[in-house]
Coordinates of C-alpha atoms and ligand atoms in Angstrom, one line a residue:
M12 CA -30.0 -70.4 -133.8
Q13 CA -26.6 -72.5 -134.9
K14 CA -24.5 -69.7 -133.3
D15 CA -26.0 -69.8 -130.1
L16 CA -26.2 -73.6 -130.2
D17 CA -22.1 -73.4 -130.6
I18 CA -21.7 -71.2 -127.6
F19 CA -24.0 -73.6 -125.5
V20 CA -21.7 -76.5 -126.4
K21 CA -18.7 -74.7 -126.1
L22 CA -19.8 -73.5 -122.6
V23 CA -21.0 -76.7 -121.6
N24 CA -17.5 -78.3 -122.3
E25 CA -15.8 -75.7 -120.4
M26 CA -18.1 -76.3 -117.4
L27 CA -17.7 -80.0 -117.6
E28 CA -13.9 -79.8 -117.6
D29 CA -13.9 -77.4 -114.8
E30 CA -16.1 -79.3 -112.7
V31 CA -13.3 -82.0 -112.8
A32 CA -10.7 -79.8 -111.3
N33 CA -13.3 -77.4 -109.1
P34 CA -15.9 -79.8 -108.0
V35 CA -17.1 -76.9 -105.5
V36 CA -17.3 -73.5 -106.5
A37 CA -16.0 -70.8 -104.1
P38 CA -18.9 -68.7 -103.3
I39 CA -18.7 -65.1 -104.3
P40 CA -19.7 -62.7 -101.3
I41 CA -23.2 -61.2 -101.8
E42 CA -22.0 -57.7 -101.6
D43 CA -19.5 -58.4 -104.2
L44 CA -21.7 -60.3 -106.4
Y45 CA -22.8 -57.5 -108.8
D46 CA -19.2 -56.3 -109.2
E47 CA -17.8 -59.5 -109.8
I48 CA -20.2 -60.6 -112.7
D49 CA -21.8 -58.4 -115.0
I50 CA -25.1 -59.3 -114.3
Q51 CA -27.1 -55.8 -114.4
L52 CA -29.3 -55.2 -117.4
N53 CA -28.5 -52.3 -119.6
D54 CA -30.3 -50.3 -122.3
E55 CA -27.8 -51.1 -125.2
P56 CA -27.4 -54.5 -126.5
M57 CA -24.2 -56.4 -125.7
I58 CA -22.2 -58.2 -128.6
D59 CA -21.3 -61.9 -128.5
Q60 CA -17.7 -61.0 -128.3
D61 CA -18.4 -59.2 -124.9
F62 CA -21.4 -61.3 -123.9
V63 CA -20.0 -64.9 -124.1
P64 CA -17.0 -64.1 -121.4
V65 CA -19.9 -62.9 -119.0
L66 CA -21.8 -66.0 -119.5
R67 CA -18.6 -68.1 -118.9
K68 CA -18.3 -66.4 -115.5
L69 CA -22.0 -66.8 -114.6
V70 CA -21.6 -70.4 -115.6
L71 CA -18.5 -71.1 -113.5
N72 CA -19.3 -69.4 -110.7
T73 CA -22.5 -71.3 -110.3
P74 CA -22.9 -74.0 -107.6
K75 CA -22.0 -77.5 -109.3
T76 CA -25.0 -79.6 -108.4
A77 CA -24.0 -82.6 -110.2
S78 CA -20.4 -82.8 -109.2
K79 CA -18.9 -85.8 -106.9
L80 CA -18.7 -83.4 -103.8
F81 CA -22.3 -82.1 -103.9
F82 CA -24.1 -83.6 -101.2
N83 CA -26.1 -80.8 -100.0
Q84 CA -29.8 -81.3 -101.0
L85 CA -32.3 -83.8 -102.1
F86 CA -31.0 -83.8 -106.0
G87 CA -27.6 -84.2 -107.3
G88 CA -26.0 -85.6 -110.0
R89 CA -26.5 -85.5 -114.0
N90 CA -28.0 -88.3 -116.3
S91 CA -27.1 -87.4 -119.9
K92 CA -30.1 -89.4 -121.4
A93 CA -32.5 -87.4 -119.0
I94 CA -30.5 -84.1 -120.0
L95 CA -31.0 -85.0 -123.9
G96 CA -35.0 -85.3 -123.3
E97 CA -34.9 -81.9 -121.0
L98 CA -32.8 -80.3 -123.9
L99 CA -35.2 -81.4 -126.7
S100 CA -38.3 -80.1 -124.6
V101 CA -36.8 -76.8 -124.4
I102 CA -36.3 -76.3 -128.1
M103 CA -39.6 -78.1 -128.9
N104 CA -41.3 -75.6 -126.4
N105 CA -44.8 -77.1 -126.2
S106 CA -47.3 -76.5 -123.6
M107 CA -48.8 -79.4 -122.1
Y108 CA -52.6 -78.3 -121.9
T109 CA -53.8 -79.8 -125.1
Y110 CA -53.0 -82.5 -127.7
K111 CA -53.4 -79.9 -130.4
V112 CA -50.4 -78.1 -129.2
G113 CA -48.5 -81.1 -127.2
G114 CA -49.1 -83.8 -129.9
P115 CA -47.2 -87.1 -129.1
Q116 CA -45.4 -85.3 -125.9
I117 CA -49.3 -85.7 -124.1
G118 CA -48.6 -89.5 -124.9
V119 CA -45.1 -89.6 -123.4
E120 CA -46.9 -87.9 -120.3
K121 CA -49.8 -90.4 -120.3
T122 CA -47.7 -93.3 -120.7
I123 CA -45.6 -92.3 -117.6
I124 CA -48.4 -91.5 -115.4
R125 CA -49.9 -95.2 -116.3
K126 CA -46.9 -96.8 -115.6
I127 CA -46.3 -95.1 -112.0
S128 CA -49.9 -95.5 -111.4
K129 CA -49.6 -98.9 -111.8
L130 CA -46.5 -98.9 -109.5
V131 CA -48.2 -97.3 -106.8
G132 CA -50.7 -100.0 -106.8
Y133 CA -53.6 -98.4 -108.7
D134 CA -55.8 -99.3 -111.7
P135 CA -54.4 -97.4 -114.6
D136 CA -57.5 -97.2 -116.2
T137 CA -59.3 -95.3 -113.2
A138 CA -56.3 -93.5 -112.0
E139 CA -54.8 -90.2 -113.6
G140 CA -52.2 -88.1 -113.0
T141 CA -50.4 -84.8 -113.8
L142 CA -47.1 -82.7 -113.1
A143 CA -46.5 -79.5 -111.4
P144 CA -43.1 -77.5 -110.9
G145 CA -42.0 -79.3 -107.6
G146 CA -43.2 -81.5 -104.7
S147 CA -44.8 -78.5 -102.9
M148 CA -47.2 -77.9 -105.7
T149 CA -48.0 -81.5 -106.3
N150 CA -48.8 -81.7 -102.6
L151 CA -51.1 -78.8 -102.8
M152 CA -52.7 -80.6 -105.6
G153 CA -53.4 -83.6 -103.1
L154 CA -54.5 -81.1 -100.6
L155 CA -57.2 -79.5 -102.6
M156 CA -58.5 -82.5 -103.8
G157 CA -58.8 -83.8 -100.4
R158 CA -60.5 -80.4 -99.3
D159 CA -63.0 -80.6 -102.3
A160 CA -63.7 -84.5 -101.8
K161 CA -64.8 -83.6 -98.1
D162 CA -66.7 -80.6 -98.9
P163 CA -67.4 -79.9 -102.5
N164 CA -69.0 -76.7 -101.6
A165 CA -65.6 -75.3 -100.4
S166 CA -64.4 -74.5 -103.9
T167 CA -67.6 -72.3 -104.7
D168 CA -68.7 -71.0 -101.5
G169 CA -65.4 -71.0 -99.2
M170 CA -64.8 -72.6 -96.1
S171 CA -67.7 -73.1 -94.0
K172 CA -66.4 -75.8 -91.6
R173 CA -63.2 -76.1 -89.7
M174 CA -61.6 -78.7 -91.9
I175 CA -58.4 -80.1 -90.2
S176 CA -55.1 -81.8 -91.7
Y177 CA -52.7 -83.9 -90.1
S178 CA -49.1 -84.7 -91.0
S179 CA -45.9 -85.9 -89.1
A180 CA -43.7 -83.2 -87.2
E181 CA -41.0 -84.3 -89.3
S182 CA -43.0 -83.6 -93.0
H183 CA -42.1 -81.2 -95.6
Y184 CA -42.5 -77.3 -94.6
S185 CA -44.9 -77.1 -97.8
L186 CA -47.7 -78.6 -95.9
P187 CA -48.5 -75.7 -93.4
K188 CA -48.1 -73.1 -96.3
N189 CA -50.6 -75.3 -98.7
V190 CA -52.8 -75.5 -95.9
A191 CA -52.9 -71.6 -95.8
F192 CA -53.1 -71.5 -99.4
A193 CA -56.0 -73.7 -99.6
G194 CA -58.0 -71.5 -97.2
M195 CA -58.1 -74.1 -94.6
G196 CA -56.0 -72.1 -92.1
R197 CA -52.5 -73.0 -90.8
D198 CA -54.2 -73.4 -87.0
N199 CA -56.0 -76.2 -88.6
I200 CA -53.1 -78.7 -89.1
R201 CA -52.0 -81.2 -86.5
F202 CA -48.6 -82.3 -86.4
I203 CA -48.4 -85.8 -85.2
E204 CA -45.5 -86.9 -83.3
A205 CA -42.8 -89.1 -84.9
D206 CA -41.3 -92.0 -83.2
D207 CA -37.6 -92.5 -82.6
H208 CA -36.8 -93.3 -86.1
G209 CA -38.8 -90.0 -87.5
R210 CA -41.9 -91.9 -88.6
M211 CA -45.5 -90.8 -88.0
R212 CA -47.0 -92.6 -85.1
P213 CA -50.4 -93.8 -86.3
D214 CA -51.6 -94.2 -82.6
L215 CA -51.4 -90.5 -82.2
L216 CA -52.9 -89.7 -85.4
E217 CA -56.0 -91.7 -84.5
I218 CA -56.0 -89.9 -81.2
A219 CA -55.9 -86.5 -83.0
I220 CA -58.4 -87.4 -85.3
K221 CA -60.9 -88.5 -82.8
E222 CA -60.3 -85.5 -80.4
D223 CA -61.0 -83.3 -83.7
I224 CA -64.3 -85.0 -84.2
A225 CA -65.4 -84.7 -80.7
K226 CA -64.9 -81.0 -81.1
G227 CA -67.2 -80.9 -83.9
Y228 CA -64.3 -80.5 -86.4
V229 CA -63.8 -82.0 -89.8
P230 CA -60.8 -84.3 -90.3
T231 CA -60.1 -83.9 -94.0
F232 CA -56.5 -84.7 -95.3
V233 CA -53.7 -86.8 -93.8
N234 CA -50.2 -86.3 -95.5
A235 CA -47.8 -89.2 -95.0
T236 CA -44.3 -89.1 -96.1
A237 CA -42.3 -91.3 -97.7
G238 CA -38.8 -90.1 -97.3
T239 CA -38.8 -87.4 -94.6
T240 CA -36.7 -84.1 -95.5
V241 CA -34.1 -84.6 -92.9
L242 CA -34.0 -88.3 -91.7
G243 CA -35.1 -89.9 -95.0
A244 CA -37.8 -92.0 -92.9
F245 CA -40.8 -93.6 -94.2
D246 CA -44.1 -93.2 -92.4
P247 CA -46.1 -96.6 -92.0
L248 CA -48.3 -96.0 -95.0
R249 CA -50.6 -99.3 -94.3
P250 CA -51.9 -98.2 -90.8
I251 CA -52.2 -94.8 -91.8
G252 CA -54.1 -95.7 -94.6
E253 CA -56.6 -97.8 -92.7
I254 CA -57.1 -95.0 -90.3
C255 CA -57.9 -92.7 -93.1
K256 CA -60.4 -95.3 -94.4
K257 CA -62.0 -95.7 -91.1
Y258 CA -62.6 -91.8 -90.7
D259 CA -63.3 -91.1 -94.4
V260 CA -60.0 -88.6 -94.7
W261 CA -58.1 -88.2 -97.9
F262 CA -54.8 -89.9 -97.7
H263 CA -52.1 -88.3 -99.5
V264 CA -48.4 -89.7 -99.6
D265 CA -45.7 -87.3 -100.0
G266 CA -43.2 -89.3 -101.9
A267 CA -41.3 -86.4 -103.5
Y268 CA -38.2 -87.5 -102.0
C269 CA -38.3 -91.4 -101.6
G270 CA -41.4 -92.3 -103.7
S271 CA -39.2 -93.6 -106.4
V272 CA -38.7 -96.9 -104.2
I273 CA -41.9 -98.0 -106.3
F274 CA -39.1 -98.9 -108.9
S275 CA -37.2 -101.3 -106.5
D276 CA -38.4 -105.0 -105.6
K277 CA -35.9 -104.8 -102.6
L278 CA -37.0 -101.1 -101.4
R279 CA -40.9 -101.1 -102.0
H280 CA -41.8 -102.7 -98.7
H281 CA -41.2 -99.2 -97.3
I282 CA -44.1 -98.0 -98.9
D283 CA -46.5 -101.0 -98.2
G284 CA -50.0 -99.8 -98.4
S285 CA -49.4 -97.1 -101.2
E286 CA -52.5 -98.5 -102.9
L287 CA -54.5 -97.4 -100.1
A288 CA -53.7 -93.7 -100.9
D289 CA -55.8 -91.5 -102.7
S290 CA -53.0 -89.6 -104.1
F291 CA -49.4 -89.9 -104.3
T292 CA -46.5 -87.6 -105.1
L293 CA -42.9 -88.4 -106.6
N294 CA -40.3 -86.2 -107.8
A295 CA -38.1 -87.9 -110.3
H296 CA -35.7 -84.8 -109.9
K297 CA -34.5 -86.5 -106.7
M298 CA -34.1 -90.2 -106.9
L299 CA -34.4 -91.0 -110.7
S300 CA -31.6 -88.2 -111.7
T301 CA -33.7 -86.1 -114.0
P302 CA -32.8 -82.5 -113.9
L303 CA -35.1 -80.2 -112.0
S304 CA -38.1 -80.3 -112.0
C305 CA -39.9 -83.5 -112.4
S306 CA -42.6 -83.6 -109.9
I307 CA -45.6 -86.2 -110.5
I308 CA -48.9 -86.7 -108.8
V309 CA -50.9 -89.5 -109.4
V310 CA -54.6 -89.8 -108.1
K311 CA -56.4 -93.3 -107.5
D312 CA -59.7 -92.0 -109.0
K313 CA -59.4 -89.4 -112.0
K314 CA -62.6 -88.0 -111.0
H315 CA -61.1 -86.1 -108.2
L316 CA -58.7 -84.3 -110.6
Y317 CA -61.4 -83.1 -112.7
D318 CA -63.6 -82.1 -109.8
T319 CA -61.0 -79.8 -108.3
F320 CA -59.0 -78.6 -111.4
A321 CA -61.4 -78.9 -114.7
N322 CA -61.7 -75.5 -116.5
K323 CA -63.5 -74.2 -119.6
A324 CA -61.8 -72.2 -122.3
S325 CA -63.2 -72.4 -125.8
Y326 CA -59.9 -70.4 -126.9
L327 CA -58.0 -73.2 -125.6
Y328 CA -59.6 -76.6 -125.9
Q329 CA -60.5 -76.8 -129.5
T330 CA -60.3 -80.6 -130.1
D331 CA -62.7 -82.8 -128.1
N332 CA -61.0 -85.4 -126.3
D333 CA -60.5 -84.4 -122.8
E334 CA -58.4 -87.4 -121.9
Y335 CA -55.7 -86.0 -124.2
N336 CA -56.1 -82.3 -123.3
P337 CA -54.5 -82.6 -119.6
G338 CA -55.0 -78.6 -119.1
K339 CA -58.3 -79.9 -117.8
I340 CA -56.7 -81.6 -114.9
S341 CA -53.6 -79.4 -114.2
M342 CA -53.1 -76.4 -111.9
Q343 CA -51.4 -74.4 -114.4
C344 CA -52.6 -73.2 -117.7
G345 CA -49.1 -72.9 -119.6
R346 CA -47.3 -76.0 -118.4
R347 CA -43.9 -77.0 -119.6
N348 CA -43.2 -80.6 -120.7
D349 CA -41.5 -82.1 -117.7
T350 CA -41.8 -85.8 -118.6
L351 CA -39.7 -86.0 -122.0
K352 CA -36.6 -86.1 -119.7
L353 CA -37.9 -89.1 -117.6
W354 CA -39.1 -90.8 -121.0
T355 CA -35.8 -90.4 -122.5
L356 CA -34.0 -91.9 -119.5
W357 CA -36.7 -94.6 -118.8
K358 CA -36.5 -95.7 -122.3
S359 CA -32.9 -95.9 -122.5
V360 CA -32.6 -98.0 -119.2
G361 CA -35.9 -99.8 -119.0
T362 CA -37.6 -100.1 -115.7
N363 CA -34.8 -102.2 -114.7
G364 CA -32.4 -99.6 -115.0
L365 CA -34.6 -97.4 -112.8
E366 CA -34.5 -99.9 -110.3
D367 CA -30.9 -100.1 -110.5
I368 CA -30.5 -96.2 -110.0
V369 CA -32.8 -96.3 -106.8
D370 CA -30.9 -99.3 -105.5
H371 CA -27.5 -97.8 -105.9
Q372 CA -28.5 -94.7 -103.9
F373 CA -29.3 -96.8 -100.9
D374 CA -26.4 -99.1 -101.4
L375 CA -24.4 -95.8 -101.3
A376 CA -25.9 -94.8 -98.2
Q377 CA -25.4 -97.8 -96.5
K378 CA -21.8 -97.9 -97.2
A379 CA -21.7 -94.2 -95.5
R380 CA -23.7 -95.5 -92.8
D381 CA -21.4 -98.6 -92.4
Y382 CA -18.2 -96.2 -92.3
V383 CA -19.7 -93.8 -89.6
A384 CA -21.0 -96.7 -87.5
D385 CA -17.3 -98.4 -87.4
N386 CA -15.6 -95.3 -86.6
P387 CA -15.6 -94.2 -83.1
N388 CA -14.9 -90.7 -84.1
Y389 CA -18.5 -90.4 -85.4
T390 CA -21.8 -90.4 -84.0
L391 CA -24.8 -91.7 -86.2
Y392 CA -28.3 -90.6 -85.9
N393 CA -30.2 -92.8 -88.2
T394 CA -29.8 -96.4 -88.8
G395 CA -32.6 -97.5 -91.1
D396 CA -32.8 -97.6 -94.8
S397 CA -32.5 -94.1 -96.1
V398 CA -30.6 -92.2 -98.7
A399 CA -29.6 -89.7 -96.0
V400 CA -26.8 -90.3 -93.5
C401 CA -27.2 -88.2 -90.4
F402 CA -24.0 -87.9 -88.2
N403 CA -21.7 -85.8 -86.2
Y404 CA -18.0 -85.9 -86.5
K405 CA -15.9 -85.6 -83.2
D406 CA -19.0 -83.9 -81.5
I407 CA -18.1 -80.7 -83.5
D408 CA -20.9 -78.4 -84.2
P409 CA -22.3 -79.7 -87.7
K410 CA -23.0 -76.0 -88.8
L411 CA -19.2 -75.1 -88.1
I412 CA -18.1 -78.0 -90.5
C413 CA -20.7 -77.7 -93.0
N414 CA -20.4 -73.7 -93.2
A415 CA -16.4 -73.8 -93.2
L416 CA -16.5 -76.4 -96.0
Y417 CA -18.6 -74.4 -98.1
D418 CA -16.5 -71.0 -97.5
D419 CA -13.5 -72.8 -98.6
A420 CA -15.0 -74.7 -101.3
E421 CA -14.1 -78.0 -100.3
I422 CA -17.3 -79.9 -100.2
M423 CA -21.2 -79.0 -100.3
V424 CA -23.1 -80.8 -97.6
G425 CA -25.8 -79.5 -95.1
Y426 CA -27.0 -80.0 -91.8
G427 CA -30.5 -80.9 -90.3
K428 CA -32.2 -81.4 -87.0
F429 CA -34.2 -84.1 -85.5
R430 CA -36.0 -83.2 -82.3
D431 CA -33.0 -81.2 -80.5
Q432 CA -30.5 -83.0 -82.1
E433 CA -28.2 -81.3 -84.9
F434 CA -26.1 -83.2 -87.3
I435 CA -24.6 -83.1 -90.6
R436 CA -27.0 -84.5 -93.4
L437 CA -25.1 -86.5 -96.2
V438 CA -27.7 -87.0 -99.2
T439 CA -26.5 -90.0 -101.6
V440 CA -29.0 -89.5 -104.4
N441 CA -26.3 -88.9 -106.8
A442 CA -26.4 -92.3 -108.8
S443 CA -23.0 -91.4 -110.5
N444 CA -21.3 -91.7 -107.3
S445 CA -19.3 -94.8 -106.4
H446 CA -18.3 -96.2 -102.9
D447 CA -15.0 -94.5 -103.6
D448 CA -16.6 -91.2 -104.0
L449 CA -18.5 -91.9 -100.7
S450 CA -14.8 -92.6 -99.1
N451 CA -13.2 -89.7 -100.7
F452 CA -16.0 -87.4 -98.8
F453 CA -15.2 -88.7 -95.6
K454 CA -11.2 -88.5 -96.0
K455 CA -11.7 -85.0 -97.2
M456 CA -13.8 -83.8 -94.5
E457 CA -11.6 -85.4 -91.7
A458 CA -8.5 -84.0 -93.5
F459 CA -10.2 -80.6 -93.8
V460 CA -11.4 -80.4 -89.9
E461 CA -7.8 -81.5 -88.8
A462 CA -6.0 -78.9 -91.2
K463 CA -8.4 -76.0 -89.8
N464 CA -8.1 -77.2 -86.4
L465 CA -12.2 -76.9 -86.1
Ligands
LIG712 N1 -37.9 -80.5 -101.0 C1 -36.7 -79.9 -100.9 C2 -35.8 -79.9 -99.6 C3 -34.8 -79.3 -99.4 C4 -33.6 -79.8 -98.9 O1 -33.7 -80.2 -97.7 O2 -32.7 -80.5 -99.5

């Protein structure tokens, strides 16, 4: 073990050093990939002397998502205390289904679930929660609970009614997939139009629900988003929650991207009404700076987690206390410990430190928005609080700029679309970045555009 740990430390140090000089990796053309790096697997073993250079090449050629020039996705940066927890969980290698196998790690998970439940606005004694590998999956868990709450026979007899789901046209692509996985049918989802800021319109939601009732269908599940994938917009939770209550529809909040505003006194108004939600998802690997993945779902009434996910297995559950056997409320059987990394971070910075991390990302976005708004060469497409800044530069096709920046290993940033408008989407979730890093992004991009004559 020690030998491989030494190799690990050496490679990590090389990678960190390389990252300063080369914050963006030059992409290897796919047609050259297997010639460039010895990825193929052989019948014969490879000795370390040959293996380490291959590993080095693999590591140094992998996109650097923690560098100061990575703005491409809804995660980024690197928090060393969170990494400490993640590495420890890998070494300990527990599975989170039972107290017998997870021991105190189950207490770590339960402590985080209780804290987050309280911040969402639930009573932590009646709420419960769990983790799954990503927001698509925790959102699926919300959907399945909503389906079973509306029709408890759905999971035993199959679908006997036309059960309808609702979500904003700007919500994440997992929703239609999940509706299909749940056996509810992709045609049974209504995409509700958003307002000019990308927020779901509650008036149109209510109209759609009424229309479905009139047709004899069963409104079952509403997904509201706290931080839409492209604009980072917040759907108005309180009016949506009130409509769900009125029509007895499960209310889920997909806060995978920006649900972490629960930590911020300044920003939590964006999720006003969160306590009305039946379930709420939050990805700590997005705004809370933990490594992938740390996707949490909390549920107002723990009964629903047991109703939908409880299972029996005498080979597994050999100690009595179900509350400490979270396999009973999980979608998976084997489940890695995704909470230790958040716990090590949380313990080390405190709840106030998590608030600072969240606030800083919004502050970075504001700095970028101010720069764009004050510069006549730019057009800004989203003005409200958001950790995504959507803009175009000199009316140049955003695809052209983003793809050229990627090909030339200058900056990693992507593009998005709202209605018919395409733009560059700058994501400011790397909490290690400073205002200067944001200024550097714009300077570098502008110089690149001029130099390439785009
Ligand atoms: N939930 C991940 C979305 C990917 C992205 O737009 O960055």
